[in-house]
Amino acid sequence: MQFLYEPLPYRIIFGAGSIDQVPAEVERVGKRALVLSTAEQGADARRLRESLGELGVGLFDQAVMHVPAPTVDAAISLARQLDADCTVALGGGSTTGLAKALSLKIGLPSVVIPTTYAGSEVTPIWGMTENGVKTTGRDRRVLPATVIYDPNLTLSLPPALSVASGLNAIAHCMEGLYAVDGNPIVSVMAEEGIRTLARSLPVIREHPQDRAARGEALYGCWLAGMVLGAASVALHHKLCHTLGGTFDMPHAETHTAVLPHAIAYNAPAAPEAMARAKRALGGEDPAAALYDLAKSLGAEMSLAKLGMPEDGIGRAAELAVRNPYPNPRPITKEGIVRLLTRAHAGLRPVPVMEAA
Ligand code: NAD
């Protein structure tokens, strides 16, 4: 066994009601916090700011998807005007992304309170969009000083969104199991992430207010975020990125439809990963189990129905082989065409027998 393990400096507070710990966590890093949120979560953020008393010097409730540069500039200008020395981000990946941008650009430490399953709060990955072009990078300085996971705050996350982003989190875990730079700790987190999400998402779909299932799903998504932050992605994520960019397809839904097929493709070349996935998902074939799970959660499994044209299969396969990257099984154009043809039609994945 050989591996490199380089843990990131995290401080994680997890549990129902842990939002009460925000003031104490702010005091660890600053005295004048700027609270961040989207407009949709502005009322919750205002209450949070009030609960901070003198520690909460202002609210910026204009966070939006993909961290546009003008939004970052507006938040920086308000932070300077208020002489803020830290941020408190309440929300999903979009709000966390803004906090990360402020850490990167003006060095403000953050306390992040995630309310979705995106997992951004535990990755060193930042992104910013300028003139329609998104730039991303990795930098430890964007990691929050503290992450506070309070499952009560996720009770309002609509079931369809919960399921889509929970399945997306499973995809991070699946690829973490066979990542070229994975390690035994990443594998343990990934297996546990898959198990807890596969168990909790069906409950959430039926009973969105089930607190135990919400807690379990948030725990699973924390693990998935840790996996995403620690290990590289492979065929599945690269394919989804290509499909999203080329055919303007919805992010989480595309992940859901592609994942079983990407796993079927890689399975023969990743036996240890599949053994862990089997333990986490049950059954004999992880690819089929993922397909059945997604179907049972009401997910759309046909890329055609998600907007991919049929003549796009060849084009996407062409793009998939253009820039090589590490993947357990060599990527061939014919193999990707077979994979995409089944995913396009929404068919169950078929086991691939050969390892290359
Ligand atoms: P989001 O943050 O854009 O939130 C979507 C909507 O849901 C917003 O209107 C938000 O206010 C609302 N919302 C959030 N929590 C809610 C709740 N509990 N109840 C009701 N409504 C709620 O969505 P997201 O999926 O969390 O984040 C997506 C963004 O995160 C993308 O831009 C993606 O690129 C980024 N992301 C980054 C990383 C990373 O490591 N840097 C990882 C994952 C995602």
GROMACS .gro file of C-alpha atoms and ligand atoms in nm:
model
  400
    1MET     CA    1   0.000   0.000   0.000
    2GLN     CA    2   0.135   0.344  -0.090
    3PHE     CA    3  -0.030   0.679  -0.049
    4LEU     CA    4   0.008   1.046   0.037
    5TYR     CA    5  -0.225   1.182   0.307
    6GLU     CA    6  -0.234   1.556   0.362
    7PRO     CA    7  -0.530   1.651   0.585
    8LEU     CA    8  -0.672   2.001   0.563
    9PRO     CA    9  -0.723   2.215   0.873
   10TYR     CA   10  -1.092   2.186   0.953
   11ARG     CA   11  -1.304   2.289   1.245
   12ILE     CA   12  -1.647   2.127   1.209
   13ILE     CA   13  -1.941   2.169   1.445
   14PHE     CA   14  -2.224   1.930   1.366
   15GLY     CA   15  -2.566   1.884   1.520
   16ALA     CA   16  -2.924   2.003   1.542
   17GLY     CA   17  -2.933   2.346   1.710
   18SER     CA   18  -2.564   2.414   1.650
   19ILE     CA   19  -2.656   2.749   1.487
   20ASP     CA   20  -2.655   2.877   1.847
   21GLN     CA   21  -2.278   2.845   1.841
   22VAL     CA   22  -2.228   3.102   1.566
   23PRO     CA   23  -2.148   3.397   1.802
   24ALA     CA   24  -1.882   3.198   1.986
   25GLU     CA   25  -1.728   3.087   1.658
   26VAL     CA   26  -1.726   3.443   1.522
   27GLU     CA   27  -1.544   3.557   1.837
   28ARG     CA   28  -1.266   3.311   1.763
   29VAL     CA   29  -1.183   3.493   1.436
   30GLY     CA   30  -1.309   3.849   1.461
   31LYS     CA   31  -1.520   4.119   1.618
   32ARG     CA   32  -1.708   4.263   1.319
   33ALA     CA   33  -1.883   4.007   1.100
   34LEU     CA   34  -2.045   4.073   0.765
   35VAL     CA   35  -2.327   3.821   0.715
   36LEU     CA   36  -2.366   3.683   0.361
   37SER     CA   37  -2.668   3.517   0.196
   38THR     CA   38  -2.873   3.504  -0.123
   39ALA     CA   39  -3.174   3.735  -0.158
   40GLU     CA   40  -3.400   3.428  -0.107
   41GLN     CA   41  -3.244   3.360   0.232
   42GLY     CA   42  -3.221   3.729   0.326
   43ALA     CA   43  -3.483   3.707   0.604
   44ASP     CA   44  -3.302   3.415   0.773
   45ALA     CA   45  -2.971   3.598   0.736
   46ARG     CA   46  -3.117   3.914   0.890
   47ARG     CA   47  -3.231   3.712   1.193
   48LEU     CA   48  -2.886   3.559   1.216
   49ARG     CA   49  -2.726   3.901   1.209
   50GLU     CA   50  -2.958   4.020   1.485
   51SER     CA   51  -2.865   3.716   1.693
   52LEU     CA   52  -2.502   3.824   1.664
   53GLY     CA   53  -2.566   4.158   1.836
   54GLU     CA   54  -2.263   4.386   1.810
   55LEU     CA   55  -2.064   4.112   1.642
   56GLY     CA   56  -2.284   4.143   1.331
   57VAL     CA   57  -2.199   4.471   1.158
   58GLY     CA   58  -2.385   4.420   0.832
   59LEU     CA   59  -2.564   4.200   0.582
   60PHE     CA   60  -2.490   4.143   0.214
   61ASP     CA   61  -2.779   3.938   0.074
   62GLN     CA   62  -2.697   3.942  -0.295
   63ALA     CA   63  -2.499   3.618  -0.335
   64VAL     CA   64  -2.582   3.444  -0.664
   65MET     CA   65  -2.475   3.134  -0.856
   66HIS     CA   66  -2.118   3.113  -0.994
   67VAL     CA   67  -1.976   3.406  -0.790
   68PRO     CA   68  -1.983   3.690  -1.048
   69ALA     CA   69  -1.694   3.938  -1.012
   70PRO     CA   70  -1.928   4.242  -0.973
   71THR     CA   71  -2.098   4.069  -0.679
   72VAL     CA   72  -1.761   4.005  -0.517
   73ASP     CA   73  -1.663   4.369  -0.572
   74ALA     CA   74  -1.990   4.492  -0.417
   75ALA     CA   75  -1.942   4.267  -0.112
   76ILE     CA   76  -1.580   4.382  -0.072
   77SER     CA   77  -1.685   4.743  -0.090
   78LEU     CA   78  -1.949   4.691   0.183
   79ALA     CA   79  -1.701   4.494   0.397
   80ARG     CA   80  -1.452   4.783   0.374
   81GLN     CA   81  -1.717   5.046   0.443
   82LEU     CA   82  -1.822   4.855   0.758
   83ASP     CA   83  -1.466   4.771   0.856
   84ALA     CA   84  -1.568   4.402   0.874
   85ASP     CA   85  -1.298   4.160   0.988
   86CYS     CA   86  -1.474   3.831   0.905
   87THR     CA   87  -1.779   3.689   0.725
   88VAL     CA   88  -2.060   3.457   0.826
   89ALA     CA   89  -2.206   3.276   0.524
   90LEU     CA   90  -2.555   3.128   0.557
   91GLY     CA   91  -2.662   2.928   0.252
   92GLY     CA   92  -2.554   2.688  -0.021
   93GLY     CA   93  -2.258   2.669  -0.256
   94SER     CA   94  -2.330   3.013  -0.403
   95THR     CA   95  -2.306   3.194  -0.068
   96THR     CA   96  -2.010   2.984   0.045
   97GLY     CA   97  -1.845   3.071  -0.287
   98LEU     CA   98  -1.879   3.441  -0.210
   99ALA     CA   99  -1.725   3.394   0.136
  100LYS     CA  100  -1.437   3.208  -0.027
  101ALA     CA  101  -1.384   3.492  -0.276
  102LEU     CA  102  -1.364   3.741   0.012
  103SER     CA  103  -1.112   3.519   0.192
  104LEU     CA  104  -0.902   3.498  -0.121
  105LYS     CA  105  -0.919   3.863  -0.227
  106ILE     CA  106  -0.911   4.052   0.104
  107GLY     CA  107  -0.816   3.784   0.355
  108LEU     CA  108  -1.139   3.778   0.559
  109PRO     CA  109  -1.180   3.455   0.756
  110SER     CA  110  -1.525   3.295   0.740
  111VAL     CA  111  -1.771   3.100   0.950
  112VAL     CA  112  -1.984   2.901   0.706
  113ILE     CA  113  -2.328   2.758   0.780
  114PRO     CA  114  -2.429   2.534   0.488
  115THR     CA  115  -2.799   2.490   0.417
  116THR     CA  116  -2.770   2.266   0.108
  117TYR     CA  117  -2.582   1.947   0.021
  118ALA     CA  118  -2.324   2.105  -0.215
  119GLY     CA  119  -2.022   2.041   0.009
  120SER     CA  120  -1.825   2.348  -0.104
  121GLU     CA  121  -1.757   2.450   0.258
  122VAL     CA  122  -1.501   2.171   0.303
  123THR     CA  123  -1.315   2.202  -0.026
  124PRO     CA  124  -1.023   2.437  -0.095
  125ILE     CA  125  -1.177   2.497  -0.439
  126TRP     CA  126  -1.281   2.852  -0.527
  127GLY     CA  127  -1.451   2.985  -0.839
  128MET     CA  128  -1.528   3.330  -0.981
  129THR     CA  129  -1.699   3.440  -1.301
  130GLU     CA  130  -1.590   3.742  -1.502
  131ASN     CA  131  -1.741   3.837  -1.838
  132GLY     CA  132  -1.907   3.496  -1.862
  133VAL     CA  133  -1.584   3.304  -1.802
  134LYS     CA  134  -1.555   3.100  -1.481
  135THR     CA  135  -1.209   3.066  -1.330
  136THR     CA  136  -1.147   2.808  -1.058
  137GLY     CA  137  -0.851   2.720  -0.842
  138ARG     CA  138  -0.744   2.549  -0.522
  139ASP     CA  139  -0.617   2.750  -0.227
  140ARG     CA  140  -0.620   2.659   0.140
  141ARG     CA  141  -0.683   3.022   0.233
  142VAL     CA  142  -1.046   2.985   0.122
  143LEU     CA  143  -1.125   2.714   0.379
  144PRO     CA  144  -1.365   2.843   0.645
  145ALA     CA  145  -1.233   2.895   0.997
  146THR     CA  146  -1.537   2.700   1.118
  147VAL     CA  147  -1.816   2.510   0.944
  148ILE     CA  148  -2.140   2.479   1.139
  149TYR     CA  149  -2.372   2.204   1.017
  150ASP     CA  150  -2.719   2.234   1.163
  151PRO     CA  151  -2.955   1.982   0.999
  152ASN     CA  152  -3.257   2.187   1.114
  153LEU     CA  153  -3.161   2.448   0.853
  154THR     CA  154  -3.200   2.190   0.574
  155LEU     CA  155  -3.561   2.100   0.657
  156SER     CA  156  -3.675   2.371   0.413
  157LEU     CA  157  -3.463   2.240   0.125
  158PRO     CA  158  -3.724   2.116  -0.129
  159PRO     CA  159  -3.725   1.732  -0.163
  160ALA     CA  160  -3.646   1.738  -0.539
  161LEU     CA  161  -3.345   1.965  -0.482
  162SER     CA  162  -3.238   1.755  -0.183
  163VAL     CA  163  -3.244   1.439  -0.392
  164ALA     CA  164  -3.064   1.592  -0.691
  165SER     CA  165  -2.785   1.740  -0.484
  166GLY     CA  166  -2.765   1.430  -0.261
  167LEU     CA  167  -2.714   1.209  -0.569
  168ASN     CA  168  -2.451   1.454  -0.689
  169ALA     CA  169  -2.274   1.403  -0.356
  170ILE     CA  170  -2.283   1.025  -0.409
  171ALA     CA  171  -2.104   1.085  -0.741
  172HIS     CA  172  -1.819   1.263  -0.557
  173CYS     CA  173  -1.788   0.964  -0.326
  174MET     CA  174  -1.797   0.705  -0.605
  175GLU     CA  175  -1.512   0.870  -0.792
  176GLY     CA  176  -1.321   0.924  -0.468
  177LEU     CA  177  -1.316   0.546  -0.427
  178TYR     CA  178  -1.098   0.503  -0.735
  179ALA     CA  179  -0.925   0.843  -0.754
  180VAL     CA  180  -0.564   0.835  -0.870
  181ASP     CA  181  -0.469   1.037  -0.561
  182GLY     CA  182  -0.710   0.866  -0.323
  183ASN     CA  183  -0.598   0.713   0.005
  184PRO     CA  184  -0.745   0.481   0.269
  185ILE     CA  185  -0.901   0.769   0.464
  186VAL     CA  186  -1.070   0.909   0.154
  187SER     CA  187  -1.205   0.560   0.080
  188VAL     CA  188  -1.349   0.522   0.429
  189MET     CA  189  -1.519   0.864   0.402
  190ALA     CA  190  -1.647   0.788   0.053
  191GLU     CA  191  -1.794   0.450   0.149
  192GLU     CA  192  -1.964   0.596   0.454
  193GLY     CA  193  -2.091   0.891   0.248
  194ILE     CA  194  -2.252   0.660  -0.008
  195ARG     CA  195  -2.407   0.441   0.264
  196THR     CA  196  -2.561   0.727   0.460
  197LEU     CA  197  -2.693   0.907   0.151
  198ALA     CA  198  -2.837   0.594  -0.007
  199ARG     CA  199  -3.019   0.529   0.321
  200SER     CA  200  -3.141   0.882   0.396
  201LEU     CA  201  -3.243   1.022   0.055
  202PRO     CA  202  -3.542   0.785   0.009
  203VAL     CA  203  -3.669   0.887   0.356
  204ILE     CA  204  -3.627   1.259   0.277
  205ARG     CA  205  -3.815   1.222  -0.050
  206GLU     CA  206  -4.115   1.078   0.136
  207HIS     CA  207  -4.080   1.276   0.459
  208PRO     CA  208  -3.882   1.599   0.404
  209GLN     CA  209  -3.930   1.694   0.770
  210ASP     CA  210  -3.771   1.376   0.906
  211ARG     CA  211  -3.498   1.519   1.129
  212ALA     CA  212  -3.298   1.199   1.166
  213ALA     CA  213  -3.279   1.150   0.788
  214ARG     CA  214  -3.189   1.517   0.738
  215GLY     CA  215  -2.906   1.479   0.987
  216GLU     CA  216  -2.781   1.164   0.817
  217ALA     CA  217  -2.794   1.322   0.470
  218LEU     CA  218  -2.605   1.631   0.584
  219TYR     CA  219  -2.343   1.407   0.745
  220GLY     CA  220  -2.314   1.211   0.418
  221CYS     CA  221  -2.276   1.533   0.221
  222TRP     CA  222  -2.008   1.658   0.456
  223LEU     CA  223  -1.818   1.337   0.385
  224ALA     CA  224  -1.877   1.380   0.010
  225GLY     CA  225  -1.743   1.736   0.026
  226MET     CA  226  -1.435   1.614   0.211
  227VAL     CA  227  -1.380   1.352  -0.061
  228LEU     CA  228  -1.420   1.613  -0.335
  229GLY     CA  229  -1.172   1.840  -0.157
  230ALA     CA  230  -0.914   1.565  -0.110
  231ALA     CA  231  -0.917   1.357  -0.429
  232SER     CA  232  -0.931   1.415  -0.804
  233VAL     CA  233  -1.229   1.332  -1.016
  234ALA     CA  234  -1.227   1.111  -1.326
  235LEU     CA  235  -1.446   0.993  -1.616
  236HIS     CA  236  -1.782   1.064  -1.457
  237HIS     CA  237  -1.717   1.426  -1.361
  238LYS     CA  238  -1.527   1.501  -1.682
  239LEU     CA  239  -1.811   1.362  -1.895
  240CYS     CA  240  -2.072   1.561  -1.704
  241HIS     CA  241  -1.862   1.874  -1.743
  242THR     CA  242  -1.842   1.816  -2.119
  243LEU     CA  243  -2.216   1.748  -2.150
  244GLY     CA  244  -2.307   2.050  -1.937
  245GLY     CA  245  -2.080   2.283  -2.133
  246THR     CA  246  -2.161   2.149  -2.481
  247PHE     CA  247  -2.537   2.102  -2.456
  248ASP     CA  248  -2.621   2.340  -2.169
  249MET     CA  249  -2.762   2.056  -1.959
  250PRO     CA  250  -2.871   2.084  -1.593
  251HIS     CA  251  -2.580   2.008  -1.358
  252ALA     CA  252  -2.712   1.778  -1.084
  253GLU     CA  253  -2.959   1.596  -1.310
  254THR     CA  254  -2.691   1.520  -1.569
  255HIS     CA  255  -2.471   1.376  -1.292
  256THR     CA  256  -2.754   1.150  -1.183
  257ALA     CA  257  -2.820   1.011  -1.531
  258VAL     CA  258  -2.452   0.955  -1.618
  259LEU     CA  259  -2.323   0.810  -1.289
  260PRO     CA  260  -2.448   0.447  -1.319
  261HIS     CA  261  -2.301   0.423  -1.669
  262ALA     CA  262  -1.967   0.578  -1.576
  263ILE     CA  263  -1.945   0.333  -1.285
  264ALA     CA  264  -2.035   0.037  -1.511
  265TYR     CA  265  -1.756   0.153  -1.745
  266ASN     CA  266  -1.493   0.174  -1.471
  267ALA     CA  267  -1.606  -0.120  -1.257
  268PRO     CA  268  -1.390  -0.393  -1.420
  269ALA     CA  269  -1.078  -0.182  -1.362
  270ALA     CA  270  -1.157  -0.080  -1.003
  271PRO     CA  271  -1.236  -0.397  -0.805
  272GLU     CA  272  -1.149  -0.257  -0.459
  273ALA     CA  273  -1.362   0.050  -0.517
  274MET     CA  274  -1.651  -0.169  -0.630
  275ALA     CA  275  -1.619  -0.392  -0.323
  276ARG     CA  276  -1.663  -0.083  -0.104
  277ALA     CA  277  -1.949   0.048  -0.320
  278LYS     CA  278  -2.124  -0.291  -0.295
  279ARG     CA  279  -2.099  -0.283   0.082
  280ALA     CA  280  -2.242   0.070   0.088
  281LEU     CA  281  -2.520   0.021  -0.165
  282GLY     CA  282  -2.610  -0.346  -0.117
  283GLY     CA  283  -2.664  -0.583  -0.411
  284GLU     CA  284  -2.409  -0.733  -0.646
  285ASP     CA  285  -2.367  -0.454  -0.901
  286PRO     CA  286  -2.303  -0.095  -0.780
  287ALA     CA  287  -2.384   0.054  -1.123
  288ALA     CA  288  -2.727  -0.114  -1.128
  289ALA     CA  289  -2.784  -0.025  -0.763
  290LEU     CA  290  -2.716   0.345  -0.836
  291TYR     CA  291  -2.954   0.335  -1.132
  292ASP     CA  292  -3.228   0.171  -0.924
  293LEU     CA  293  -3.173   0.416  -0.636
  294ALA     CA  294  -3.199   0.719  -0.865
  295LYS     CA  295  -3.508   0.577  -1.038
  296SER     CA  296  -3.674   0.508  -0.704
  297LEU     CA  297  -3.610   0.872  -0.610
  298GLY     CA  298  -3.794   0.987  -0.921
  299ALA     CA  299  -3.484   1.104  -1.112
  300GLU     CA  300  -3.489   1.146  -1.489
  301MET     CA  301  -3.239   0.892  -1.625
  302SER     CA  302  -3.250   0.978  -1.996
  303LEU     CA  303  -2.995   1.230  -2.121
  304ALA     CA  304  -3.226   1.282  -2.421
  305LYS     CA  305  -3.501   1.403  -2.187
  306LEU     CA  306  -3.248   1.631  -2.015
  307GLY     CA  307  -3.177   1.804  -2.346
  308MET     CA  308  -2.894   1.611  -2.513
  309PRO     CA  309  -2.945   1.576  -2.889
  310GLU     CA  310  -2.895   1.224  -3.032
  311ASP     CA  311  -2.631   1.343  -3.277
  312GLY     CA  312  -2.441   1.479  -2.976
  313ILE     CA  313  -2.327   1.133  -2.866
  314GLY     CA  314  -2.039   1.115  -3.114
  315ARG     CA  315  -1.942   1.476  -3.051
  316ALA     CA  316  -1.934   1.427  -2.674
  317ALA     CA  317  -1.731   1.106  -2.711
  318GLU     CA  318  -1.487   1.291  -2.936
  319LEU     CA  319  -1.441   1.563  -2.671
  320ALA     CA  320  -1.410   1.303  -2.393
  321VAL     CA  321  -1.099   1.146  -2.548
  322ARG     CA  322  -0.938   1.473  -2.652
  323ASN     CA  323  -0.764   1.568  -2.325
  324PRO     CA  324  -0.636   1.261  -2.142
  325TYR     CA  325  -0.666   1.239  -1.760
  326PRO     CA  326  -0.621   0.961  -1.506
  327ASN     CA  327  -0.908   0.710  -1.503
  328PRO     CA  328  -0.909   0.350  -1.380
  329ARG     CA  329  -1.006   0.213  -1.722
  330PRO     CA  330  -0.856   0.352  -2.044
  331ILE     CA  331  -1.102   0.584  -2.218
  332THR     CA  332  -1.186   0.487  -2.574
  333LYS     CA  333  -1.418   0.664  -2.811
  334GLU     CA  334  -1.613   0.344  -2.885
  335GLY     CA  335  -1.651   0.276  -2.512
  336ILE     CA  336  -1.784   0.627  -2.445
  337VAL     CA  337  -2.023   0.604  -2.739
  338ARG     CA  338  -2.164   0.278  -2.594
  339LEU     CA  339  -2.191   0.437  -2.248
  340LEU     CA  340  -2.361   0.754  -2.375
  341THR     CA  341  -2.598   0.564  -2.604
  342ARG     CA  342  -2.747   0.380  -2.305
  343ALA     CA  343  -2.751   0.692  -2.088
  344HIS     CA  344  -2.911   0.891  -2.370
  345ALA     CA  345  -3.197   0.641  -2.383
  346GLY     CA  346  -3.221   0.617  -2.003
  347LEU     CA  347  -3.151   0.242  -2.004
  348ARG     CA  348  -3.013   0.043  -1.712
  349PRO     CA  349  -2.633   0.011  -1.734
  350VAL     CA  350  -2.496  -0.321  -1.854
  351PRO     CA  351  -2.194  -0.474  -1.681
  352VAL     CA  352  -1.874  -0.434  -1.883
  353MET     CA  353  -1.666  -0.751  -1.873
  354GLU     CA  354  -1.321  -0.649  -1.989
  355ALA     CA  355  -1.079  -0.439  -1.783
  356ALA     CA  356  -0.936  -0.246  -2.079
  357NAD     P1  357  -2.719   2.758  -0.421
  357NAD     O1  358  -2.628   2.797  -0.312
  357NAD     O2  359  -2.710   2.833  -0.548
  357NAD     O3  360  -2.869   2.764  -0.366
  357NAD     C1  361  -2.979   2.744  -0.455
  357NAD     C2  362  -3.102   2.817  -0.401
  357NAD     O4  363  -3.152   2.747  -0.287
  357NAD     C3  364  -3.071   2.960  -0.355
  357NAD     O5  365  -3.178   3.043  -0.390
  357NAD     C4  366  -3.063   2.945  -0.204
  357NAD     O6  367  -3.092   3.064  -0.137
  357NAD     C5  368  -3.168   2.839  -0.179
  357NAD     N1  369  -3.148   2.762  -0.055
  357NAD     C6  370  -3.032   2.724   0.000
  357NAD     N2  371  -3.054   2.652   0.110
  357NAD     C7  372  -3.188   2.645   0.126
  357NAD     C8  373  -3.272   2.583   0.223
  357NAD     N3  374  -3.222   2.512   0.324
  357NAD     N4  375  -3.404   2.597   0.209
  357NAD     C9  376  -3.456   2.665   0.104
  357NAD     N5  377  -3.383   2.724   0.009
  357NAD    C10  378  -3.249   2.714   0.019
  357NAD     O7  379  -2.707   2.602  -0.456
  357NAD     P2  380  -2.598   2.492  -0.421
  357NAD     O8  381  -2.637   2.373  -0.500
  357NAD     O9  382  -2.580   2.477  -0.275
  357NAD    O10  383  -2.463   2.554  -0.478
  357NAD    C11  384  -2.435   2.558  -0.616
  357NAD    C12  385  -2.307   2.634  -0.641
  357NAD    O11  386  -2.204   2.584  -0.559
  357NAD    C13  387  -2.258   2.623  -0.785
  357NAD    O12  388  -2.215   2.750  -0.829
  357NAD    C14  389  -2.139   2.529  -0.774
  357NAD    O13  390  -2.043   2.552  -0.875
  357NAD    C15  391  -2.088   2.560  -0.637
  357NAD     N6  392  -2.012   2.449  -0.575
  357NAD    C16  393  -1.881   2.471  -0.544
  357NAD    C17  394  -1.808   2.370  -0.485
  357NAD    C18  395  -1.665   2.395  -0.448
  357NAD    O14  396  -1.600   2.306  -0.393
  357NAD     N7  397  -1.614   2.513  -0.472
  357NAD    C19  398  -1.866   2.245  -0.456
  357NAD    C20  399  -2.000   2.226  -0.487
  357NAD    C21  400  -2.074   2.329  -0.548
   0.00000   0.00000   0.00000
